[in-house]
Short mmCIF file of C-alpha atoms in Angstrom, two decimals:
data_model
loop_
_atom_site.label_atom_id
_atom_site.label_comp_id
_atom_site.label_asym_id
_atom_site.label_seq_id
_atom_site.Cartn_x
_atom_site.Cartn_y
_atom_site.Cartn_z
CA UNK O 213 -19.97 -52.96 49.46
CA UNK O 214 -16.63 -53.74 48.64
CA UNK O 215 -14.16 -51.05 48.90
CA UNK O 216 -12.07 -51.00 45.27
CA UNK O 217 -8.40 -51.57 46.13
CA UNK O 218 -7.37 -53.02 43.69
CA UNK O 219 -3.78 -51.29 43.20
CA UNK O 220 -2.48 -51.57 46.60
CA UNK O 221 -3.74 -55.10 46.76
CA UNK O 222 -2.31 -56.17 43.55
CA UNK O 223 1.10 -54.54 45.40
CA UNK O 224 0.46 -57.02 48.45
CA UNK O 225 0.36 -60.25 46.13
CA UNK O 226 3.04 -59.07 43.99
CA UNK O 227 5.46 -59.00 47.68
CA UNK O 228 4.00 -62.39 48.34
CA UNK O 229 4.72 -63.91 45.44
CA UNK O 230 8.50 -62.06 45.34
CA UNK O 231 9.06 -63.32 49.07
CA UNK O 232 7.58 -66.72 48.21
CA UNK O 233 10.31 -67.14 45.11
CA UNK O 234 13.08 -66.02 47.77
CA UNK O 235 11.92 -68.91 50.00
CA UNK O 236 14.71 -71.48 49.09
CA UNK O 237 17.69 -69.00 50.39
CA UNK O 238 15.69 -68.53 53.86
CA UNK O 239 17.74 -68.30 56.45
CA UNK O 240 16.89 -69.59 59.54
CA UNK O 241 18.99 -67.10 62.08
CA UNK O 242 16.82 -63.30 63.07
CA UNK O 243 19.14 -60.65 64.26
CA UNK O 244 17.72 -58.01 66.96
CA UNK O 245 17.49 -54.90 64.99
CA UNK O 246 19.50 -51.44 66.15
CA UNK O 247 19.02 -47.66 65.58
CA UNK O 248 16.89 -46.72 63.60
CA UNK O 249 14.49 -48.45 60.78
CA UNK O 250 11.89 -47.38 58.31
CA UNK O 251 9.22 -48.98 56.96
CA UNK O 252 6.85 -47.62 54.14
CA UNK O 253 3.91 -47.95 51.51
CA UNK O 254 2.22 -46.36 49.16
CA UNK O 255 -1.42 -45.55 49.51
CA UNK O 256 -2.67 -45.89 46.53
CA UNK O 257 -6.43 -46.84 45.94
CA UNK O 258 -9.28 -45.81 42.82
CA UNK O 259 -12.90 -45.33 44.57
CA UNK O 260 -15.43 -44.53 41.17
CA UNK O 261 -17.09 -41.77 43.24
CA UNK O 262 -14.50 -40.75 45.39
CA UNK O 263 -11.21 -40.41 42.61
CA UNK O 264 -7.84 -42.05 43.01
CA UNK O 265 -6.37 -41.89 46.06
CA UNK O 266 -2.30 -41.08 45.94
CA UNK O 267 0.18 -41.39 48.98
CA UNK O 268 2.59 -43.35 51.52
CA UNK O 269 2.50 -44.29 54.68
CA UNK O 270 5.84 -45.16 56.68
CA UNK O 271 6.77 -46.01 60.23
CA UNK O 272 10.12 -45.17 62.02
CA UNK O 273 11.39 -47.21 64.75
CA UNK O 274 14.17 -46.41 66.89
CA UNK O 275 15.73 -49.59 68.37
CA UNK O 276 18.60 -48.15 69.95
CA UNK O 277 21.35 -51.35 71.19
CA UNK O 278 19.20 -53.47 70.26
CA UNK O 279 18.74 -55.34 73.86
CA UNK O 280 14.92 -54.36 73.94
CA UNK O 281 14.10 -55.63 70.27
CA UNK O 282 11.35 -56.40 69.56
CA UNK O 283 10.36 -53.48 71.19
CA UNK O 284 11.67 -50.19 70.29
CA UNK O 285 12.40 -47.17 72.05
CA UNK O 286 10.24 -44.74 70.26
CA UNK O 287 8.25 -45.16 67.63
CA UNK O 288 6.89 -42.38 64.58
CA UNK O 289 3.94 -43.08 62.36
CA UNK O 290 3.07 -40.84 59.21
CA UNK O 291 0.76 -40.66 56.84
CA UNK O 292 -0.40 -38.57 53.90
CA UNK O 293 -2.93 -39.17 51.56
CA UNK O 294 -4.73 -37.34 49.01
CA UNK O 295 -7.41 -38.17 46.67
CA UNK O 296 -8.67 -36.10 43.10
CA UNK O 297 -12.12 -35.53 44.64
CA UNK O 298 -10.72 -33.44 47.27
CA UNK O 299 -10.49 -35.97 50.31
CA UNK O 300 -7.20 -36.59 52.63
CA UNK O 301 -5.66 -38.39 55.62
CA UNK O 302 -3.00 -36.09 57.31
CA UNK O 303 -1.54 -37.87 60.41
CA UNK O 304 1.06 -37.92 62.85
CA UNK O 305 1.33 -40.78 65.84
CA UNK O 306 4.02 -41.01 68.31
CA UNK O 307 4.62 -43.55 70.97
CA UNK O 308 7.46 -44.25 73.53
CA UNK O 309 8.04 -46.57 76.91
CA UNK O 310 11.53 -45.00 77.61
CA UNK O 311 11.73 -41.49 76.58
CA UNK O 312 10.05 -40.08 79.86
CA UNK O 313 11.31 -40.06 83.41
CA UNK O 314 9.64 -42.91 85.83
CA UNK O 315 8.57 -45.27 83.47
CA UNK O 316 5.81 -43.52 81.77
CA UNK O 317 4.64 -44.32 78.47
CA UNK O 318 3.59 -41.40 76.15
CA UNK O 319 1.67 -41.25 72.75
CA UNK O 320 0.49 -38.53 70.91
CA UNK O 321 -1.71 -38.40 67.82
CA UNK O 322 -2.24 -35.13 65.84
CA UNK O 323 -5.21 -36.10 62.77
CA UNK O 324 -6.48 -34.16 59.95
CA UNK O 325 -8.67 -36.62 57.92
CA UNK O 326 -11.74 -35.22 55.19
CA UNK O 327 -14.30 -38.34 54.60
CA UNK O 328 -16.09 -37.37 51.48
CA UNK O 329 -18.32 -40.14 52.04
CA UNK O 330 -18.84 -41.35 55.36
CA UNK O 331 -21.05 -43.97 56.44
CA UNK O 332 -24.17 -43.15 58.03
CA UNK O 333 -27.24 -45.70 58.63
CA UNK O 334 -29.16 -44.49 61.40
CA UNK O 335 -29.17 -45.57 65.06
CA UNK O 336 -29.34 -48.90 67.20
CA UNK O 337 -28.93 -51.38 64.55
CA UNK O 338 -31.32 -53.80 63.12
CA UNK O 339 -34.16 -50.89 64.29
CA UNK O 340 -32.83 -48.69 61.37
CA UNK O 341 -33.27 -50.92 58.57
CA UNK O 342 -31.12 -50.61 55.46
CA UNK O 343 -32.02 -50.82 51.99
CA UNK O 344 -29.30 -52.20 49.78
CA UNK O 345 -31.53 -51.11 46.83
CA UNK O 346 -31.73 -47.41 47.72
CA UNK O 347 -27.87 -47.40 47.00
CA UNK O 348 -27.61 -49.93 43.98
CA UNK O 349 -27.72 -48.38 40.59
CA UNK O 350 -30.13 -50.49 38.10
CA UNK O 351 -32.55 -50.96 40.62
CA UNK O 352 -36.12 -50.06 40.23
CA UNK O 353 -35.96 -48.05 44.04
CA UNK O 354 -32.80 -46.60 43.47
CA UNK O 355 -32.17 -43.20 45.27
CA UNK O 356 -28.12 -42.29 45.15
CA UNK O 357 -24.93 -44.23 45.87
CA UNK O 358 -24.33 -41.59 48.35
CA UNK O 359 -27.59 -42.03 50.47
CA UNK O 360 -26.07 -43.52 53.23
CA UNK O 361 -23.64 -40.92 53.54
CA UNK O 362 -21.98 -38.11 55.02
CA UNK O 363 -19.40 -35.76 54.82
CA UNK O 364 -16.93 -35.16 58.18
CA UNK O 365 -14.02 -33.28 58.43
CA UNK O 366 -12.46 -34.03 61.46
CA UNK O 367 -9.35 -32.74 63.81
CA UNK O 368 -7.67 -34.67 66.17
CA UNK O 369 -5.73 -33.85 68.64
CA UNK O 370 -4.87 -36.33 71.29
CA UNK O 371 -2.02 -37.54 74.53
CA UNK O 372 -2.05 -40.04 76.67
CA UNK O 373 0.42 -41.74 79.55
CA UNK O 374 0.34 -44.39 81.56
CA UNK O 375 2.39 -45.06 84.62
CA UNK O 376 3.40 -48.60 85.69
CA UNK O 377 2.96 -49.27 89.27
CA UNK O 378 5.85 -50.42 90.69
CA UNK O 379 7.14 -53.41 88.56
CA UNK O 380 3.50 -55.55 88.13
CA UNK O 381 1.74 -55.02 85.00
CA UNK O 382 -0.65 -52.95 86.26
CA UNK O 383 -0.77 -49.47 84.95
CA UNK O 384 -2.46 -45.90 85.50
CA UNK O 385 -3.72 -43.93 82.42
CA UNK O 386 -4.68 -40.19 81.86
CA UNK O 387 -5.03 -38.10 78.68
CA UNK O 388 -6.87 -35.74 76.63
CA UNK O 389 -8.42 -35.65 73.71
CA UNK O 390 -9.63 -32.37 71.28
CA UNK O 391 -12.14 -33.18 68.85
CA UNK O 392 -13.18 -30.47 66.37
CA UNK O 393 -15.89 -32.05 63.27
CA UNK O 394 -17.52 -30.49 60.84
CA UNK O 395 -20.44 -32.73 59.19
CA UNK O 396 -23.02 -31.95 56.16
CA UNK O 397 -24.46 -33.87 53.49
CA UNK O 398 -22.15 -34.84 50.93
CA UNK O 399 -20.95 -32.75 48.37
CA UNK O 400 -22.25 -34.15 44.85
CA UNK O 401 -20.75 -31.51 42.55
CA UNK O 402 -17.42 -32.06 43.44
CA UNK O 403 -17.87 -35.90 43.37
CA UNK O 404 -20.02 -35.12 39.98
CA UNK O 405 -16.26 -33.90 38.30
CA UNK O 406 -14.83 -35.30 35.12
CA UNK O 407 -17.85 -38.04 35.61
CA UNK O 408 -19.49 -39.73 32.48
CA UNK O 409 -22.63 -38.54 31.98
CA UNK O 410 -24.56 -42.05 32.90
CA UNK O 411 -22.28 -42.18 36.20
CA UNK O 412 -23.38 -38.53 37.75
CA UNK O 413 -24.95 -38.91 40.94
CA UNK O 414 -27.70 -37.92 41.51
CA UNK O 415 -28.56 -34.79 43.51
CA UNK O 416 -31.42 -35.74 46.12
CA UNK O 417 -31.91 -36.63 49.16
CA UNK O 418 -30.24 -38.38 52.18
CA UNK O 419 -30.52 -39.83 54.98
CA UNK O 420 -29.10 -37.75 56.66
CA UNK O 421 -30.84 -35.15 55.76
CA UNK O 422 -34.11 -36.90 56.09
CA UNK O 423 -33.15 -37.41 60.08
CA UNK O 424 -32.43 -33.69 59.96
CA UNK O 425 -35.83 -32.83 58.38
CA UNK O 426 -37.56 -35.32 60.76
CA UNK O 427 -36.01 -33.67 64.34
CA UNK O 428 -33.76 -36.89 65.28
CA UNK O 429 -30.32 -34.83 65.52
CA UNK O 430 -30.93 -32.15 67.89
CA UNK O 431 -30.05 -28.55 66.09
CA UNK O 432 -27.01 -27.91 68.23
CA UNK O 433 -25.20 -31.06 66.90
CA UNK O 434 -26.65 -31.59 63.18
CA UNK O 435 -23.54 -30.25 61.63
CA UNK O 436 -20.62 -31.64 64.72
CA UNK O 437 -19.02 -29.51 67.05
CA UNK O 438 -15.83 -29.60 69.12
CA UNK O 439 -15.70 -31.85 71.97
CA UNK O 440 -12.52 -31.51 74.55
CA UNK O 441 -11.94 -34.76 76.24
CA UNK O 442 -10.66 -36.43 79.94
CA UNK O 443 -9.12 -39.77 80.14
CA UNK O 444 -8.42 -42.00 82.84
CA UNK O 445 -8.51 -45.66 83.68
CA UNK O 446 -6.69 -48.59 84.32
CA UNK O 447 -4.60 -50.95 82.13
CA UNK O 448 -3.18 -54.34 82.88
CA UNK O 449 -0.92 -55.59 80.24
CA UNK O 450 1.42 -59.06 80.25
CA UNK O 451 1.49 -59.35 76.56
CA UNK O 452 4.85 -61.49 75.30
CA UNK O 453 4.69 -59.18 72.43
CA UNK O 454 3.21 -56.07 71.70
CA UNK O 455 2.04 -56.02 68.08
CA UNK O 456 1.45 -59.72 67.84
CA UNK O 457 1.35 -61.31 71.44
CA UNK O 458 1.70 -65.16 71.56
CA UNK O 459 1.05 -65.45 75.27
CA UNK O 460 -0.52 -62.87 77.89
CA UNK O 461 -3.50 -60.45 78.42
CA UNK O 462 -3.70 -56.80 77.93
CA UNK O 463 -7.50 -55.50 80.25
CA UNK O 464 -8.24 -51.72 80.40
CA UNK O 465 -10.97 -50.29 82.10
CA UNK O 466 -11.23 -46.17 80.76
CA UNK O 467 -13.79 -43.50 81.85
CA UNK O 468 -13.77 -40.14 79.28
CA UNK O 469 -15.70 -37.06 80.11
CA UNK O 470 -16.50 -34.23 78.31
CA UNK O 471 -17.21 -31.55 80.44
CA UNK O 472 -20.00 -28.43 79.82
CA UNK O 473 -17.64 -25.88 80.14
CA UNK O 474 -15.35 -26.67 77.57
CA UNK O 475 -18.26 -27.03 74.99
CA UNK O 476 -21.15 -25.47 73.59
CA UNK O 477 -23.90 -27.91 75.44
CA UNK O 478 -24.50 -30.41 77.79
CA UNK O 479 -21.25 -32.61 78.97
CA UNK O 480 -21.19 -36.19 79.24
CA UNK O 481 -19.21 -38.93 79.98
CA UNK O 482 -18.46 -42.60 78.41
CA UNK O 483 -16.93 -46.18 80.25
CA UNK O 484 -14.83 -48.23 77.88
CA UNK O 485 -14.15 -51.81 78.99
CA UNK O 486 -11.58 -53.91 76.91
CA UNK O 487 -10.35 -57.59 77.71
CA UNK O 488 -8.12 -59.02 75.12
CA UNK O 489 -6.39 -62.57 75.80
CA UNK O 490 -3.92 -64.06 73.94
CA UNK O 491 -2.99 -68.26 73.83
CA UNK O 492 -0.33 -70.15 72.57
CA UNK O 493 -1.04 -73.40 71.01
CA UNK O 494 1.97 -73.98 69.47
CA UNK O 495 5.54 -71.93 69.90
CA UNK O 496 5.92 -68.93 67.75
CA UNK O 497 3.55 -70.34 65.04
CA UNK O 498 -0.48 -70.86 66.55
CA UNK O 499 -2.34 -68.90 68.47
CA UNK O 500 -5.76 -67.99 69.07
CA UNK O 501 -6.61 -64.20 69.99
CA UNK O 502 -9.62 -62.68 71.88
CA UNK O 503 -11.46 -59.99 72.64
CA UNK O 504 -14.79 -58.44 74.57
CA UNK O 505 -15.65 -55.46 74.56
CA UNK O 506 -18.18 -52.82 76.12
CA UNK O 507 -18.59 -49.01 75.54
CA UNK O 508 -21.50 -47.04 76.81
CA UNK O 509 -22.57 -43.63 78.07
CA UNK O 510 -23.00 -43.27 82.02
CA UNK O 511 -23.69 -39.62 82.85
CA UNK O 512 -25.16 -36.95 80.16
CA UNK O 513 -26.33 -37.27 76.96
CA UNK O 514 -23.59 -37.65 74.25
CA UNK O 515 -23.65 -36.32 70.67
CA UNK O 516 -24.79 -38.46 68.10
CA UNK O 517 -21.39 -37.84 66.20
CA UNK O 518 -19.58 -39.05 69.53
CA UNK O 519 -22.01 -42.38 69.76
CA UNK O 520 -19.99 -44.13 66.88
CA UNK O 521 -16.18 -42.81 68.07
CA UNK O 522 -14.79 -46.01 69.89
CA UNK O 523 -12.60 -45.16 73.28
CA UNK O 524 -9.75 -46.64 74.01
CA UNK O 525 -6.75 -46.44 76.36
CA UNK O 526 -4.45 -45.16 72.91
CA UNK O 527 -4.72 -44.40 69.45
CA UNK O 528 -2.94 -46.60 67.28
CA UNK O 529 -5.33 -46.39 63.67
CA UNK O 530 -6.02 -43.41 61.41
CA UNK O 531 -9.58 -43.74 62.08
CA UNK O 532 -12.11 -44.78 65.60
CA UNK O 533 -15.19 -45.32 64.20
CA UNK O 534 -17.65 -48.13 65.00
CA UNK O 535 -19.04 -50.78 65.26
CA UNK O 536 -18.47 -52.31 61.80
CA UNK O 537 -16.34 -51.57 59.73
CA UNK O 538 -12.28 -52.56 59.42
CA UNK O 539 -11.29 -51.65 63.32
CA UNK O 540 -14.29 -53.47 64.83
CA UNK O 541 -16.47 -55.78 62.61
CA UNK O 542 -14.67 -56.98 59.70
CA UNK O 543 -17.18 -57.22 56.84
CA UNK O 544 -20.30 -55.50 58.38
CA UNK O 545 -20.89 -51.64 56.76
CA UNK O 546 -18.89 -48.89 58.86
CA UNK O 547 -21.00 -47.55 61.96
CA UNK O 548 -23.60 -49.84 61.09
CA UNK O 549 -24.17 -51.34 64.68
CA UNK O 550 -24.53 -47.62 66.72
CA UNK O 551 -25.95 -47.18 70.28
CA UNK O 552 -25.82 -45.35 73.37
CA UNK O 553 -24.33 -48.81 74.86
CA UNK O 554 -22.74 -51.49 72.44
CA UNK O 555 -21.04 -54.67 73.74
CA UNK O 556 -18.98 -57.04 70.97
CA UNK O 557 -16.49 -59.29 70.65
CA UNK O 558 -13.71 -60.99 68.30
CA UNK O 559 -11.99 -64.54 68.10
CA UNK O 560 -8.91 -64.63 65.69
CA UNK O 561 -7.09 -67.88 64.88
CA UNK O 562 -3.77 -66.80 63.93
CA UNK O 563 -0.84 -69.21 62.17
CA UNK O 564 2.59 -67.70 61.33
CA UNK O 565 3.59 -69.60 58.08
CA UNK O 566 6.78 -68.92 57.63
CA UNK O 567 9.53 -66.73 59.32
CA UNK O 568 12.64 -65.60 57.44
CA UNK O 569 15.76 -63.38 57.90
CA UNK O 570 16.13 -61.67 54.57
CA UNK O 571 18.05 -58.43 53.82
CA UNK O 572 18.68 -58.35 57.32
CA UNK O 573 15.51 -57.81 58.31
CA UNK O 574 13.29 -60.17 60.13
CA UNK O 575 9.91 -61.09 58.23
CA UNK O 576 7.05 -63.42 58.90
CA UNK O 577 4.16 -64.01 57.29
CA UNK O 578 0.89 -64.91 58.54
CA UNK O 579 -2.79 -66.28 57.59
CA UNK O 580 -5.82 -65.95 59.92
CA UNK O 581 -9.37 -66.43 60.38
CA UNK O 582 -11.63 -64.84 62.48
CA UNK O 583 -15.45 -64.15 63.67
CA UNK O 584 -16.49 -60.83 64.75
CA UNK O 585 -20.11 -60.12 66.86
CA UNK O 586 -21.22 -56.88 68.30
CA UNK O 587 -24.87 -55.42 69.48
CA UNK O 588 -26.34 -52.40 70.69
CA UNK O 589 -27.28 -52.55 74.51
CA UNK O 590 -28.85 -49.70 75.17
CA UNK O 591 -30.48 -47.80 72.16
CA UNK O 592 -30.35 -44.16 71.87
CA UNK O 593 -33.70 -42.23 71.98
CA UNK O 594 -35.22 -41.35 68.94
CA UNK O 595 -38.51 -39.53 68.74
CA UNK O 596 -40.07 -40.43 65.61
CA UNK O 597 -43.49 -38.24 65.80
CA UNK O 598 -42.44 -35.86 62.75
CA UNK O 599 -41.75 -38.85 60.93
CA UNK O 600 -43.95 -39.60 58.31
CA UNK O 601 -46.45 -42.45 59.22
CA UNK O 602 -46.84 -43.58 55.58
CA UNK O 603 -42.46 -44.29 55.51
CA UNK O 604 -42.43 -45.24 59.38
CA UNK O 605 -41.72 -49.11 58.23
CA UNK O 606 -39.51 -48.28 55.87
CA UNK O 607 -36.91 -46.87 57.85
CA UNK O 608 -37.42 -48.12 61.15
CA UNK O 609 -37.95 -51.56 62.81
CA UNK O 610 -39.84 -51.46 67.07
CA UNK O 611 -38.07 -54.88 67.42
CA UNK O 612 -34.46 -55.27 69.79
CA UNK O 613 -31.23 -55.42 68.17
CA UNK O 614 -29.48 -58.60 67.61
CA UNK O 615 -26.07 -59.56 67.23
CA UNK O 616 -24.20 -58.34 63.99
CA UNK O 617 -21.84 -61.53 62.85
CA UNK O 618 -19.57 -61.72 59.90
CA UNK O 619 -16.43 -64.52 60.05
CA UNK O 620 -13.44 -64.00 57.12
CA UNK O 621 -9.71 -64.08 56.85
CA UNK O 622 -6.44 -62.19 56.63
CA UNK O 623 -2.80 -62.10 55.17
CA UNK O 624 -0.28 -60.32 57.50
CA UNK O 625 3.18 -59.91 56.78
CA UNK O 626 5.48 -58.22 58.98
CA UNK O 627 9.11 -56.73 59.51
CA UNK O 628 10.92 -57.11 62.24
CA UNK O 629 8.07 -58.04 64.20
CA UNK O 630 6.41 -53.71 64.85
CA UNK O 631 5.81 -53.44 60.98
CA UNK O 632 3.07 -55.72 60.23
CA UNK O 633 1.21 -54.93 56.58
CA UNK O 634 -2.57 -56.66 56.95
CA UNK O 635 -5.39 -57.34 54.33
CA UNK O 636 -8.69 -58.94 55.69
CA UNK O 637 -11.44 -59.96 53.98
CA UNK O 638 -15.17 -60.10 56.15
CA UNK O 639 -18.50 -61.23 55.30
CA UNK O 640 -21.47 -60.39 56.57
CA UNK O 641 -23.53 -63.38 58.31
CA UNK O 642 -26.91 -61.29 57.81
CA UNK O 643 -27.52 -59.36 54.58
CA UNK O 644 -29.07 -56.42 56.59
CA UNK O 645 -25.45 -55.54 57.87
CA UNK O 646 -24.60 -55.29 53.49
CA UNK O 647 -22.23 -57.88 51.89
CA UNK O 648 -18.45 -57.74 52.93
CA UNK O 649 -15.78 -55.71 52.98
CA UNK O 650 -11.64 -55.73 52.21
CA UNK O 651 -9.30 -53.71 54.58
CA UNK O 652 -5.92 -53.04 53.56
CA UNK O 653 -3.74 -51.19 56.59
CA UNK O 654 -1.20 -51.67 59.00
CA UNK O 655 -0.93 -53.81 62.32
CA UNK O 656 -3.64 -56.66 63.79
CA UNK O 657 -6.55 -56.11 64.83
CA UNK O 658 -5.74 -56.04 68.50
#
């Protein structure tokens, strides 16, 4: 399904088209940017089920003299959101190289987002299978728009630093991370509200609720739980350029562990390998991006709610979860490819099309295609005896995973070079993963 953004993406072509008409007074000088500078959108959205969405979104930079443009001293990212169904995005994200004594590198990230209606289809992959028809009104075996779905509020609360060693690119990382969710089954009367009658939803089952009924989430994590975590690792970075590298690598190897005693069962602990290359192919203008990836649990047993929150060495998007979805697999439904190992990767052709100093401020903007891949590894264990026999086919498949592929495009355009506004479009390679998907947001990829 395609998320309906039509507003905010109507703003995006609108800029285009005003910065396209601007084109013959470019100027072809940039100026390194000092003190401070603010960039901002609105978040504005309409979702039929979930309401209009209403907000901004802005970014301060502090560049200080201006001798370490295009990086900044400190950065501070904000954004609130609301929508009339009740949902919300509350966040705060800080980040700074310079700020603390011996080189350290600090960010912080304090979350308060309520999903109305997030995704849910099962576990490891292709062996859940998903019916597009349960969800797709007109249909003979329609169930509900929101069967797939859930309902998490969740509370974030995380820090991190790394320490260079010495002057190679080599760094050390270590952080924590507080977790508090709260998960049920979505709430149809509120999403019911100023609905015509032949748009209600109806009120039945999920599932959700059907993996509830049927013993696969244990009772002590059905409805989330709080989950205080330990992070350290390693990170090697020689990026040209942090939010768009030309040139360079950026590797990080992190192991997070939730301990027993700061929970209410079992700990557990995760390994999250990242390697992300960049190459030039031509100056300031081509270059092709990369990325593998691996995450998967080593000691314990972790929460089903945990399986689908991506690690990483920091926290740079409003929301972690994975794979598919706008952060991972472009085009493939949200947490569609879950496991208690999942490998994937992403190849990104990038060309910056033109570059302009304008209102002295540095823009670019930039087209891309891409193909994303993932697959579940190892599966997590499901015991399917109180399932019923008679619907065993229908929701499950005994076969291995494959890979999950979907291959689109993007529009970035960015100010002074940190700022970087990005719509991609995805589509699905295999209709069991759903159709496509549009992602409107901030920054690349990776």
């Amino acid at each position: 399904m395609i998320p309906a953004r039509r507003p905010l993406l109507l703003i995006v072509l609108l800029l285009f088209s005003f910065w396209t008409r601007g084109q013959d007074t470019l100027i072809t000088k940039s100026g390194n940017k000092t003190g401070l500078n603010l960039g901002a959108l609105p978040s504005v959205l309409f979702n039929s089920d979930l309401g209009f969405q209403y907000g901004a979104l802005a970014n301060l930079y502090q560049y200080g003299d201006g001798s370490l443009y295009p990086d900044y001293r400190w950065s501070l990212y904000g954004e609130l959101a609301r929508t009339t169904k009740g949902g919300g995005i509350n966040q705060l994200n800080f980040d700074s190289k310079y700020l603390m004594p011996f080189g350290i590198r600090v960010t912080a990230d304090l979350s308060y987002l309520t999903q109305q209606a997030l995704d849910f289809y099962g576990f490891n992959g292709y062996q859940s299978r998903y019916n597009v028809f349960w969800e797709t009104e007109d249909e003979e075996d329609y169930i509900s728009r929101m069967f797939y779905r859930i309902e998490r509020r969740l509370l974030r609360m995380e820090a991190a630093f790394q320490k260079p060693l010495g002057g190679s690119p080599w760094n050390v990382l270590a952080g924590y991370t507080f977790l508090n969710l709260e998960i049920g089954e979505v709430d149809i009367d509120a999403l019911n509200k100023g609905k015509a009658a032949d748009d209600v939803l109806p009120d039945t089952v999920s599932l959700y609720k059907l993996y509830m009924n049927w013993g696969l989430l244990p009772e002590v994590d059905q409805t989330g739980g709080r989950v205080s975590m330990f992070k350290a690792g390693v990170v090697y970075d020689t990026r040209d350029n942090e939010p768009n590298p030309m040139n360079g690598i950026w590797a990080e190897a992190v192991v997070a562990t939730a301990p027993s005693f700061l929970m209410d069962r079992s700990g557990w602990t995760k390994l999250a390998l990242i390697y992300r290359q960049y190459f030039s192919l031509k100056r300031n203008v081509f270059s092709l991006a990369c990325r593998f990836g691996y995450q998967g649990t080593i000691l314990g047993s972790a929460p089903w709610y945990m399986q689908s929150y991506m690690i990483n060495s920091m926290t740079r998007s409003t929301t972690v979860d994975g794979l598919g979805g706008g952060r991972s697999l472009r085009g493939i439904l949200r947490n569609r490819v879950v496991g208690d190992a999942v490998g994937y990767a992403n190849l990104e052709f990038r060309w910056k099309v033109v570059r302009t100093y304008w209102l002295k401020q540095n823009f670019y903007i930039a087209l891309s295609s891409f193909l994303d891949t993932g697959k579940v590894l190892k599966s997590i264990g499901v015991d399917r005896s109180k399932v019923p026999e008679e619907v065993t086919t229908q929701f499950f498949d005994t076969g291995d995973d494959n890979w999950h592929s979907s291959i689109g495009g993007g529009l970035h355009i960015a100010m002074n070079e940190n700022f970087v506004f990005a719509v991609d479009y995805g589509r699905a390679l295999d209709k069991r993963d759903g159709l496509s998907g549009v992602y409107i947001g901030l920054n690349w990829l990776f």
